[in-house]
Short mmCIF file of C-alpha atoms in Angstrom, two decimals:
data_model
loop_
_atom_site.label_atom_id
_atom_site.label_comp_id
_atom_site.label_asym_id
_atom_site.label_seq_id
_atom_site.Cartn_x
_atom_site.Cartn_y
_atom_site.Cartn_z
CA MET A 26 19.79 -0.61 9.78
CA ARG A 27 21.75 -3.50 10.74
CA SER A 28 22.14 -6.68 8.64
CA THR A 29 20.21 -8.88 11.08
CA THR A 30 17.29 -6.38 11.44
CA LEU A 31 17.16 -6.23 7.58
CA LEU A 32 17.05 -9.90 7.21
CA ALA A 33 14.52 -10.32 9.81
CA LEU A 34 12.28 -7.53 8.35
CA LEU A 35 12.72 -9.33 4.76
CA ALA A 36 11.71 -12.65 6.35
CA LEU A 37 8.68 -11.05 7.93
CA VAL A 38 7.46 -9.44 4.54
CA LEU A 39 8.01 -12.77 2.68
CA LEU A 40 5.98 -14.49 5.37
CA TYR A 41 3.32 -11.84 5.06
CA LEU A 42 3.23 -12.16 1.26
CA VAL A 43 2.86 -16.25 1.58
CA LEU A 44 0.00 -15.67 4.06
CA GLY A 45 -1.83 -13.20 1.61
CA ALA A 46 -1.24 -15.77 -1.26
CA LEU A 47 -2.81 -18.56 0.62
CA VAL A 48 -5.82 -16.48 1.58
CA PHE A 49 -6.47 -14.94 -1.86
CA GLN A 50 -5.98 -18.42 -3.44
CA ALA A 51 -8.49 -20.01 -1.09
CA LEU A 52 -11.05 -17.24 -1.68
CA GLU A 53 -10.71 -16.38 -5.42
CA GLN A 54 -9.79 -19.57 -7.20
CA PRO A 55 -13.09 -21.35 -6.81
CA LEU A 56 -15.02 -18.44 -8.12
CA GLU A 57 -12.48 -18.19 -11.13
CA GLN A 58 -12.94 -21.85 -11.89
CA GLN A 59 -16.81 -21.47 -11.82
CA ALA A 60 -16.59 -18.51 -14.25
CA GLN A 61 -14.40 -20.50 -16.54
CA ARG A 62 -17.04 -23.32 -16.51
CA GLU A 63 -19.86 -20.96 -17.03
CA LEU A 64 -18.12 -19.36 -19.93
CA GLY A 65 -17.64 -22.66 -21.63
CA GLU A 66 -21.20 -23.71 -21.07
CA VAL A 67 -22.30 -20.49 -22.64
CA ARG A 68 -20.04 -20.92 -25.65
CA GLU A 69 -21.32 -24.62 -26.33
CA LYS A 70 -24.93 -23.15 -25.97
CA PHE A 71 -24.22 -20.54 -28.60
CA LEU A 72 -22.60 -23.04 -31.06
CA ARG A 73 -25.61 -25.33 -30.69
CA SER A 74 -27.92 -22.41 -31.29
CA HIS A 75 -25.95 -21.25 -34.36
CA PRO A 76 -24.54 -24.13 -36.20
CA CYS A 77 -23.34 -21.95 -38.92
CA VAL A 78 -20.66 -20.46 -36.80
CA SER A 79 -17.57 -22.49 -36.20
CA ASP A 80 -15.69 -23.01 -33.04
CA GLY A 81 -12.70 -21.11 -34.45
CA ASP A 82 -14.68 -18.11 -35.60
CA LEU A 83 -16.28 -17.72 -32.28
CA GLY A 84 -12.77 -18.08 -30.45
CA LEU A 85 -11.50 -15.28 -32.72
CA LEU A 86 -14.53 -13.08 -31.87
CA ILE A 87 -14.05 -13.67 -28.22
CA LYS A 88 -10.50 -12.50 -28.36
CA GLU A 89 -11.14 -9.49 -30.26
CA VAL A 90 -13.68 -8.42 -27.92
CA ALA A 91 -11.50 -8.97 -25.04
CA ASP A 92 -8.82 -6.98 -26.45
CA ALA A 93 -11.12 -4.15 -27.06
CA LEU A 94 -12.44 -4.13 -23.65
CA GLY A 95 -8.88 -3.98 -22.64
CA GLY A 96 -8.29 -1.03 -24.66
CA GLY A 97 -11.19 0.97 -23.02
CA ALA A 98 -14.06 0.09 -25.30
CA ASN A 99 -17.37 -0.29 -23.67
CA PRO A 100 -20.09 -2.61 -24.89
CA ASP A 101 -22.85 -0.29 -23.79
CA ILE A 102 -22.06 2.70 -25.99
CA ASN A 103 -23.65 1.12 -29.17
CA SER A 104 -27.11 2.52 -28.22
CA THR A 105 -28.15 5.80 -29.43
CA SER A 106 -28.23 7.47 -26.16
CA HIS A 107 -24.53 6.87 -25.66
CA SER A 108 -23.30 7.48 -29.28
CA ASN A 109 -21.17 10.51 -28.29
CA TYR A 110 -19.35 8.71 -25.22
CA SER A 111 -15.54 8.68 -25.51
CA ALA A 112 -13.15 7.59 -22.68
CA TRP A 113 -10.67 10.05 -24.18
CA ASP A 114 -12.73 13.34 -23.80
CA LEU A 115 -11.16 16.13 -22.02
CA GLY A 116 -12.35 15.06 -18.64
CA GLY A 117 -11.46 11.34 -19.12
CA ALA A 118 -8.01 12.43 -20.46
CA PHE A 119 -7.21 14.66 -17.52
CA PHE A 120 -8.30 11.94 -15.10
CA PHE A 121 -6.01 9.35 -16.95
CA SER A 122 -3.02 11.82 -16.72
CA GLY A 123 -3.71 12.26 -12.90
CA THR A 124 -3.55 8.35 -12.52
CA ILE A 125 -0.06 8.49 -14.22
CA ILE A 126 1.49 10.98 -11.83
CA THR A 127 -0.18 9.57 -8.75
CA THR A 128 1.07 6.16 -9.70
CA ILE A 129 -2.38 4.53 -9.27
CA GLY A 130 -2.69 3.23 -12.79
CA TYR A 131 -6.32 1.65 -12.80
CA GLY A 132 -5.68 -0.23 -16.13
CA ASN A 133 -9.30 0.22 -17.31
CA VAL A 134 -8.18 2.47 -20.04
CA ALA A 135 -4.54 1.74 -21.69
CA LEU A 136 -2.30 3.38 -24.37
CA ARG A 137 -2.70 1.74 -27.70
CA THR A 138 -0.29 3.79 -29.97
CA ASP A 139 3.49 3.56 -29.80
CA VAL A 140 3.85 7.39 -29.67
CA GLY A 141 1.41 7.65 -26.80
CA ARG A 142 3.41 5.00 -24.79
CA VAL A 143 6.67 6.83 -25.53
CA PHE A 144 5.10 10.16 -24.35
CA CYS A 145 3.71 8.28 -21.52
CA ILE A 146 7.19 7.31 -20.35
CA VAL A 147 8.55 10.99 -20.44
CA TYR A 148 5.45 12.32 -18.68
CA ALA A 149 5.62 9.89 -15.88
CA LEU A 150 9.40 10.53 -15.36
CA VAL A 151 8.55 14.32 -14.96
CA GLY A 152 5.14 14.51 -13.48
CA ILE A 153 5.73 11.76 -10.56
CA PRO A 154 8.45 13.96 -8.83
CA LEU A 155 6.50 16.92 -9.41
CA PHE A 156 3.42 15.51 -7.82
CA GLY A 157 5.47 14.24 -4.90
CA PHE A 158 6.59 17.81 -4.17
CA LEU A 159 2.94 18.93 -4.30
CA LEU A 160 1.80 16.16 -2.19
CA ALA A 161 4.37 17.03 0.59
CA GLY A 162 3.15 20.51 0.63
CA VAL A 163 -0.53 19.78 0.67
CA GLY A 164 0.05 17.11 3.40
CA ASP A 165 1.88 19.64 5.49
CA ARG A 166 -0.77 22.32 5.11
CA LEU A 167 -3.69 19.70 5.78
CA GLY A 168 -1.90 18.27 8.88
CA SER A 169 -1.27 21.79 10.15
CA ALA A 170 -5.05 22.63 9.78
CA LEU A 171 -6.25 19.38 11.38
CA ARG A 172 -3.80 19.76 14.27
CA HIS A 173 -4.97 23.36 14.82
CA GLY A 174 -8.49 22.27 15.00
CA ILE A 175 -7.56 19.47 17.43
CA GLY A 176 -5.51 22.03 19.37
CA HIS A 177 -8.66 23.89 20.68
CA ILE A 178 -10.14 20.57 21.69
CA GLU A 179 -6.91 19.63 23.54
CA ALA A 180 -7.12 22.97 25.52
CA ILE A 181 -10.63 22.09 26.68
CA PHE A 182 -9.38 18.76 28.00
CA LEU A 183 -6.57 20.56 29.74
CA LYS A 184 -8.97 22.89 31.44
CA TRP A 185 -10.88 19.96 32.73
CA HIS A 186 -7.50 18.75 34.09
CA VAL A 187 -7.34 15.61 32.03
CA PRO A 188 -3.93 13.97 32.06
CA LYS A 189 -1.59 14.85 29.37
CA GLU A 190 -0.90 11.35 28.39
CA LEU A 191 -4.50 10.62 27.96
CA VAL A 192 -4.91 14.08 26.01
CA ARG A 193 -2.13 12.87 23.39
CA ILE A 194 -3.99 9.68 22.88
CA LEU A 195 -7.40 11.39 22.33
CA SER A 196 -5.83 14.14 20.03
CA ALA A 197 -4.24 11.13 17.76
CA LEU A 198 -7.66 9.56 17.72
CA LEU A 199 -9.47 12.48 16.73
CA PHE A 200 -6.86 13.15 13.88
CA LEU A 201 -7.48 9.90 12.59
CA LEU A 202 -11.30 10.06 13.06
CA MET A 203 -11.64 13.54 11.46
CA GLY A 204 -9.38 12.25 8.47
CA CYS A 205 -11.43 9.20 7.88
CA LEU A 206 -14.86 11.02 7.88
CA LEU A 207 -13.66 13.63 5.58
CA PHE A 208 -11.68 11.52 3.10
CA VAL A 209 -13.35 7.89 3.58
CA VAL A 210 -16.73 7.99 4.98
CA ALA A 211 -18.10 10.94 3.03
CA PRO A 212 -16.61 9.98 -0.38
CA MET A 213 -18.09 6.43 0.26
CA PHE A 214 -21.55 7.72 0.49
CA ALA A 215 -20.93 10.29 -2.43
CA PHE A 216 -19.91 7.22 -4.67
CA CYS A 217 -22.81 5.11 -3.62
CA TYR A 218 -25.22 7.85 -4.90
CA THR A 219 -23.38 8.83 -8.14
CA GLU A 220 -22.19 5.43 -9.15
CA GLY A 221 -24.80 3.23 -7.91
CA TRP A 222 -22.35 1.08 -5.85
CA SER A 223 -22.97 -0.75 -2.67
CA LYS A 224 -21.32 0.32 0.59
CA LEU A 225 -18.81 -2.43 0.34
CA GLU A 226 -17.98 -1.71 -3.40
CA ALA A 227 -17.78 2.08 -2.56
CA ILE A 228 -15.27 1.60 0.43
CA TYR A 229 -13.22 -0.80 -1.61
CA PHE A 230 -12.88 1.59 -4.43
CA VAL A 231 -11.69 4.40 -1.87
CA VAL A 232 -9.21 2.26 0.01
CA VAL A 233 -7.81 0.92 -3.34
CA THR A 234 -7.48 4.38 -4.90
CA LEU A 235 -6.10 6.04 -1.59
CA THR A 236 -3.36 3.43 -1.10
CA THR A 237 -2.58 3.74 -4.85
CA VAL A 238 -3.14 0.05 -5.80
CA GLY A 239 -5.52 0.94 -8.38
CA PHE A 240 -6.92 -2.57 -9.69
CA GLY A 241 -9.28 -0.88 -12.19
CA ASP A 242 -12.33 -3.15 -11.63
CA TYR A 243 -14.05 -0.21 -10.17
CA VAL A 244 -13.32 3.38 -11.42
CA ALA A 245 -15.34 6.47 -10.82
CA GLY A 246 -16.67 8.10 -13.85
CA ALA A 247 -16.11 4.98 -16.11
CA ASN A 248 -19.90 4.60 -16.61
CA PRO A 249 -21.33 6.17 -19.84
CA SER A 250 -24.11 7.55 -18.03
CA HIS A 251 -22.00 10.35 -16.63
CA THR A 252 -22.27 13.40 -18.88
CA HIS A 253 -20.54 16.04 -16.69
CA ALA A 254 -16.95 16.76 -17.92
CA ALA A 255 -15.99 18.02 -14.51
CA TYR A 256 -16.86 14.85 -12.64
CA GLN A 257 -13.57 12.98 -13.08
CA PRO A 258 -11.42 16.22 -12.41
CA LEU A 259 -13.30 16.45 -9.03
CA VAL A 260 -12.63 13.02 -8.30
CA TRP A 261 -8.97 13.50 -8.87
CA PHE A 262 -8.77 16.61 -6.49
CA TRP A 263 -10.36 14.23 -3.83
CA ILE A 264 -7.60 11.85 -4.49
CA LEU A 265 -4.94 14.71 -3.99
CA LEU A 266 -6.33 15.61 -0.66
CA GLY A 267 -6.72 12.02 0.48
CA LEU A 268 -3.26 10.84 -0.57
CA ALA A 269 -2.01 13.87 1.40
CA TYR A 270 -4.02 12.93 4.34
CA PHE A 271 -2.81 9.16 4.19
CA ALA A 272 0.88 10.52 3.70
CA SER A 273 0.76 12.42 6.86
CA VAL A 274 -0.86 9.50 8.67
CA LEU A 275 1.95 7.30 7.42
CA THR A 276 4.60 9.70 8.44
CA THR A 277 3.11 10.01 11.99
CA ILE A 278 3.07 6.20 12.13
CA GLY A 279 6.72 5.97 11.22
CA ASN A 280 7.72 8.62 13.69
CA TRP A 281 5.89 6.78 16.41
CA LEU A 282 7.57 3.41 15.49
CA ARG A 283 10.93 5.18 15.35
CA VAL A 284 10.47 6.53 18.87
CA VAL A 285 9.29 3.38 20.23
CA PHE A 286 12.29 1.53 18.67
CA ARG A 287 14.54 3.98 20.39
CA HIS A 288 12.94 3.58 23.79
CA THR A 289 13.27 -0.11 23.33
CA ARG A 290 16.97 0.09 22.73
CA ALA A 291 17.45 2.41 25.49
CA GLU A 292 15.51 0.09 27.92
CA MET A 293 17.47 -2.97 26.38
CA GLY A 294 20.66 -0.94 27.24
CA GLY A 295 19.52 -0.21 30.75
CA PHE A 296 18.60 -4.01 31.31
CA THR A 297 21.97 -4.90 30.17
CA ALA A 298 23.92 -2.36 32.45
CA GLN A 299 21.81 -3.67 35.27
CA ALA A 300 22.76 -7.34 34.54
CA ALA A 301 26.24 -6.53 34.30
CA SER A 302 26.11 -4.59 37.64
CA TRP A 303 24.50 -7.26 39.34
CA THR A 304 26.89 -9.76 37.96
CA GLY A 305 29.78 -7.66 39.19
CA THR A 306 28.22 -7.34 42.64
CA VAL A 307 27.64 -11.16 42.98
CA THR A 308 31.16 -11.85 42.05
CA ALA A 309 32.57 -9.32 44.46
CA ARG A 310 30.55 -10.79 47.30
CA VAL A 311 31.61 -14.30 46.58
CA THR A 312 35.14 -13.17 46.38
CA GLN A 313 34.90 -11.48 49.80
CA ARG A 314 33.44 -14.63 51.20
CA GLY A 315 36.10 -16.89 49.83
CA GLY A 316 38.79 -14.57 51.19
CA PRO A 317 38.70 -15.20 54.89
CA ALA A 318 38.64 -18.96 54.28
CA ALA A 319 42.03 -19.02 52.70
CA SER A 320 43.58 -16.28 55.00
CA PRO A 321 43.78 -18.13 58.43
CA PRO A 322 46.94 -20.24 57.75
CA PRO A 323 49.11 -17.09 57.31
CA GLU A 324 47.67 -15.38 60.46
CA LYS A 325 48.74 -18.44 62.52
CA GLU A 326 52.30 -18.44 61.14
CA ARG A 327 52.70 -14.57 61.96
CA PRO A 328 53.59 -15.06 65.66
CA LEU A 329 56.54 -17.43 64.77
CA SER A 330 58.25 -14.37 63.26
CA PRO A 331 57.99 -11.39 65.52
CA PRO A 332 58.21 -7.98 64.04
CA PRO A 333 61.48 -6.05 64.41
CA PRO A 334 61.69 -3.51 67.19
CA GLU A 335 60.72 0.01 66.00
CA PRO A 336 63.71 2.57 65.80
CA PRO A 337 63.78 5.27 68.36
CA ALA A 338 62.06 8.48 67.51
CA PRO A 339 64.29 11.03 65.80
CA PRO A 340 65.07 14.26 67.77
CA GLU A 341 63.39 16.49 65.41
CA LYS A 342 59.94 15.33 66.74
CA ALA A 343 60.78 17.01 70.13
CA GLU A 344 60.36 20.49 68.33
CA PRO A 345 57.22 22.15 69.26
CA PRO A 346 54.39 21.58 66.54
CA SER A 347 53.66 24.68 64.47
CA PRO A 348 50.22 26.42 65.08
CA PRO A 349 47.33 25.29 63.02
CA THR A 350 47.02 28.77 61.40
CA ALA A 351 50.61 28.57 60.06
CA SER A 352 50.31 25.18 58.66
CA ALA A 353 47.08 25.71 56.64
CA PRO A 354 48.89 27.21 53.47
CA SER A 355 51.02 24.13 53.05
CA ALA A 356 48.09 21.98 52.11
CA SER A 357 47.56 20.89 48.64
CA ALA A 358 44.89 22.54 46.28
CA LEU A 359 43.01 18.98 45.72
CA ASP A 360 42.66 18.46 49.56
CA TYR A 361 39.56 20.78 49.68
CA PRO A 362 36.29 19.02 48.35
CA SER A 363 35.05 22.26 46.94
CA GLU A 364 37.95 22.44 44.63
CA ASN A 365 37.87 18.81 43.72
CA LEU A 366 34.18 19.41 42.60
CA ALA A 367 35.13 22.39 40.68
CA PHE A 368 38.04 20.52 39.03
CA ILE A 369 35.54 17.62 38.06
CA ASP A 370 32.94 20.00 36.60
CA GLU A 371 35.41 21.96 34.38
CA SER A 372 35.45 20.90 30.65
CA SER A 373 38.46 19.39 28.83
CA ASP A 374 38.93 22.60 26.84
CA THR A 375 39.39 24.58 29.94
CA GLN A 376 41.83 22.20 31.47
CA SER A 377 43.88 22.23 28.07
CA GLU A 378 43.88 26.10 28.08
CA ARG A 379 45.06 25.96 31.74
CA SER A 380 47.76 23.58 30.86
CA CYS A 381 49.12 25.79 28.05
CA VAL A 382 48.84 29.37 29.78
CA VAL A 383 49.59 29.55 33.39
CA PRO A 384 48.33 33.09 34.82
CA ARG A 385 50.64 34.97 36.94
CA ALA A 386 49.58 35.15 40.59
CA PRO A 387 48.88 38.54 42.18
CA ARG A 388 51.47 39.97 44.70
CA GLY A 389 50.77 38.69 48.12
CA ARG A 390 49.35 35.25 47.09
CA ARG A 391 51.47 32.08 46.91
CA ARG A 392 51.49 30.05 43.63
CA ALA A 393 50.69 26.40 43.45
CA PRO A 394 53.89 24.45 44.50
CA HIS A 395 55.74 22.95 41.43
CA PRO A 396 56.00 19.25 41.69
CA ALA A 397 59.85 19.35 41.34
CA ARG A 398 60.38 21.83 44.17
CA LYS A 399 59.97 21.40 47.77
CA PRO A 400 57.27 23.57 49.49
CA ALA A 401 58.49 26.64 51.16
CA ARG A 402 58.75 26.37 54.97
CA PRO A 403 55.96 28.72 56.32
CA ARG A 404 57.22 31.46 58.57
CA GLY A 405 55.25 33.00 61.21
CA PRO A 406 55.33 34.89 64.69
CA GLY A 407 54.89 31.60 66.65
CA ARG A 408 57.51 29.70 64.64
CA LEU A 409 61.14 29.89 65.86
CA ARG A 410 63.81 30.17 63.28
CA ASP A 411 66.63 27.60 62.91
CA LYS A 412 69.29 30.07 64.42
CA ASP A 413 67.18 30.69 67.59
CA VAL A 414 66.80 26.91 68.29
CA PRO A 415 69.00 26.26 71.46
CA VAL A 416 71.55 23.47 70.85
#
């Protein structure tokens, strides 16, 4: 990539980031300020209702609660119905390990021990490349399966004599539509049913997860009401298939952009060549028009110096001309158009081989004349020898 293209792309990304920052600030900052005011009002109300609690003790309690929530604690598990709930059971730990190697990292559950953090570093360094190989293989098989299914639909369109360009566009749309139905729309309704989310919340979780953003404000299986140990592992397998599909889509988009860039460069090169050709044509025409205007004065002066008389014709021209059949062999090899075309079509390797090794001509044929030697005079029945010419 050229330096100018890289700088232009960097400027575009920075502009996109600034635009996103302005939009998110305008949308989210007022709600944050309102939540902060509401928290202050609730705190003052609690202090008025409980005068025995000091402001410092309440602030310390709020800080400890926030740290506990950040560590994965859930205030709803104090009831007797959820006394056995743990975010680190086998299903939850499997889901957490899956968020590490997929680089999602929701953040709703975090490691609190030093040994766990060290193990997480090593685990991520080994698991992320391993998952990358698995994702590439699954994406290849998944894309092949979807394209195989779409191929039957393309055959039907071709039987109906639909143009190939339109068939390609329809196949790309069908690929996107089938993937969205399988990995976006169907999971959205499933999460609406199992988690009790709205459709907006469910589609938000699906997109944030499959793009590996993973904010952690919505996490499938984080509700203590889910008692099935296999729920979160099933969610991870959906993440695997969804990431494979999104990877194949992004690869397709990248290939398409690469092809478009190549076509654009080719078209720009053609435009440049046409502009150069047009400029050369215009320059030649202007030069031809300006030539006759400057040439008349020398033409008027030509009659003042008459040309010298031509010398008499030499006596050799009185000899009878040779018949056409006898003069044909003296012509050069490049005088024939077919041999010229054959010479042009030959490769440079063949020319180099011919220059190094000259094959011996068979008996009865004349070799090509050497540039340093004079061509031999043809002899024929209609040609008189020198000794037979009368003096």
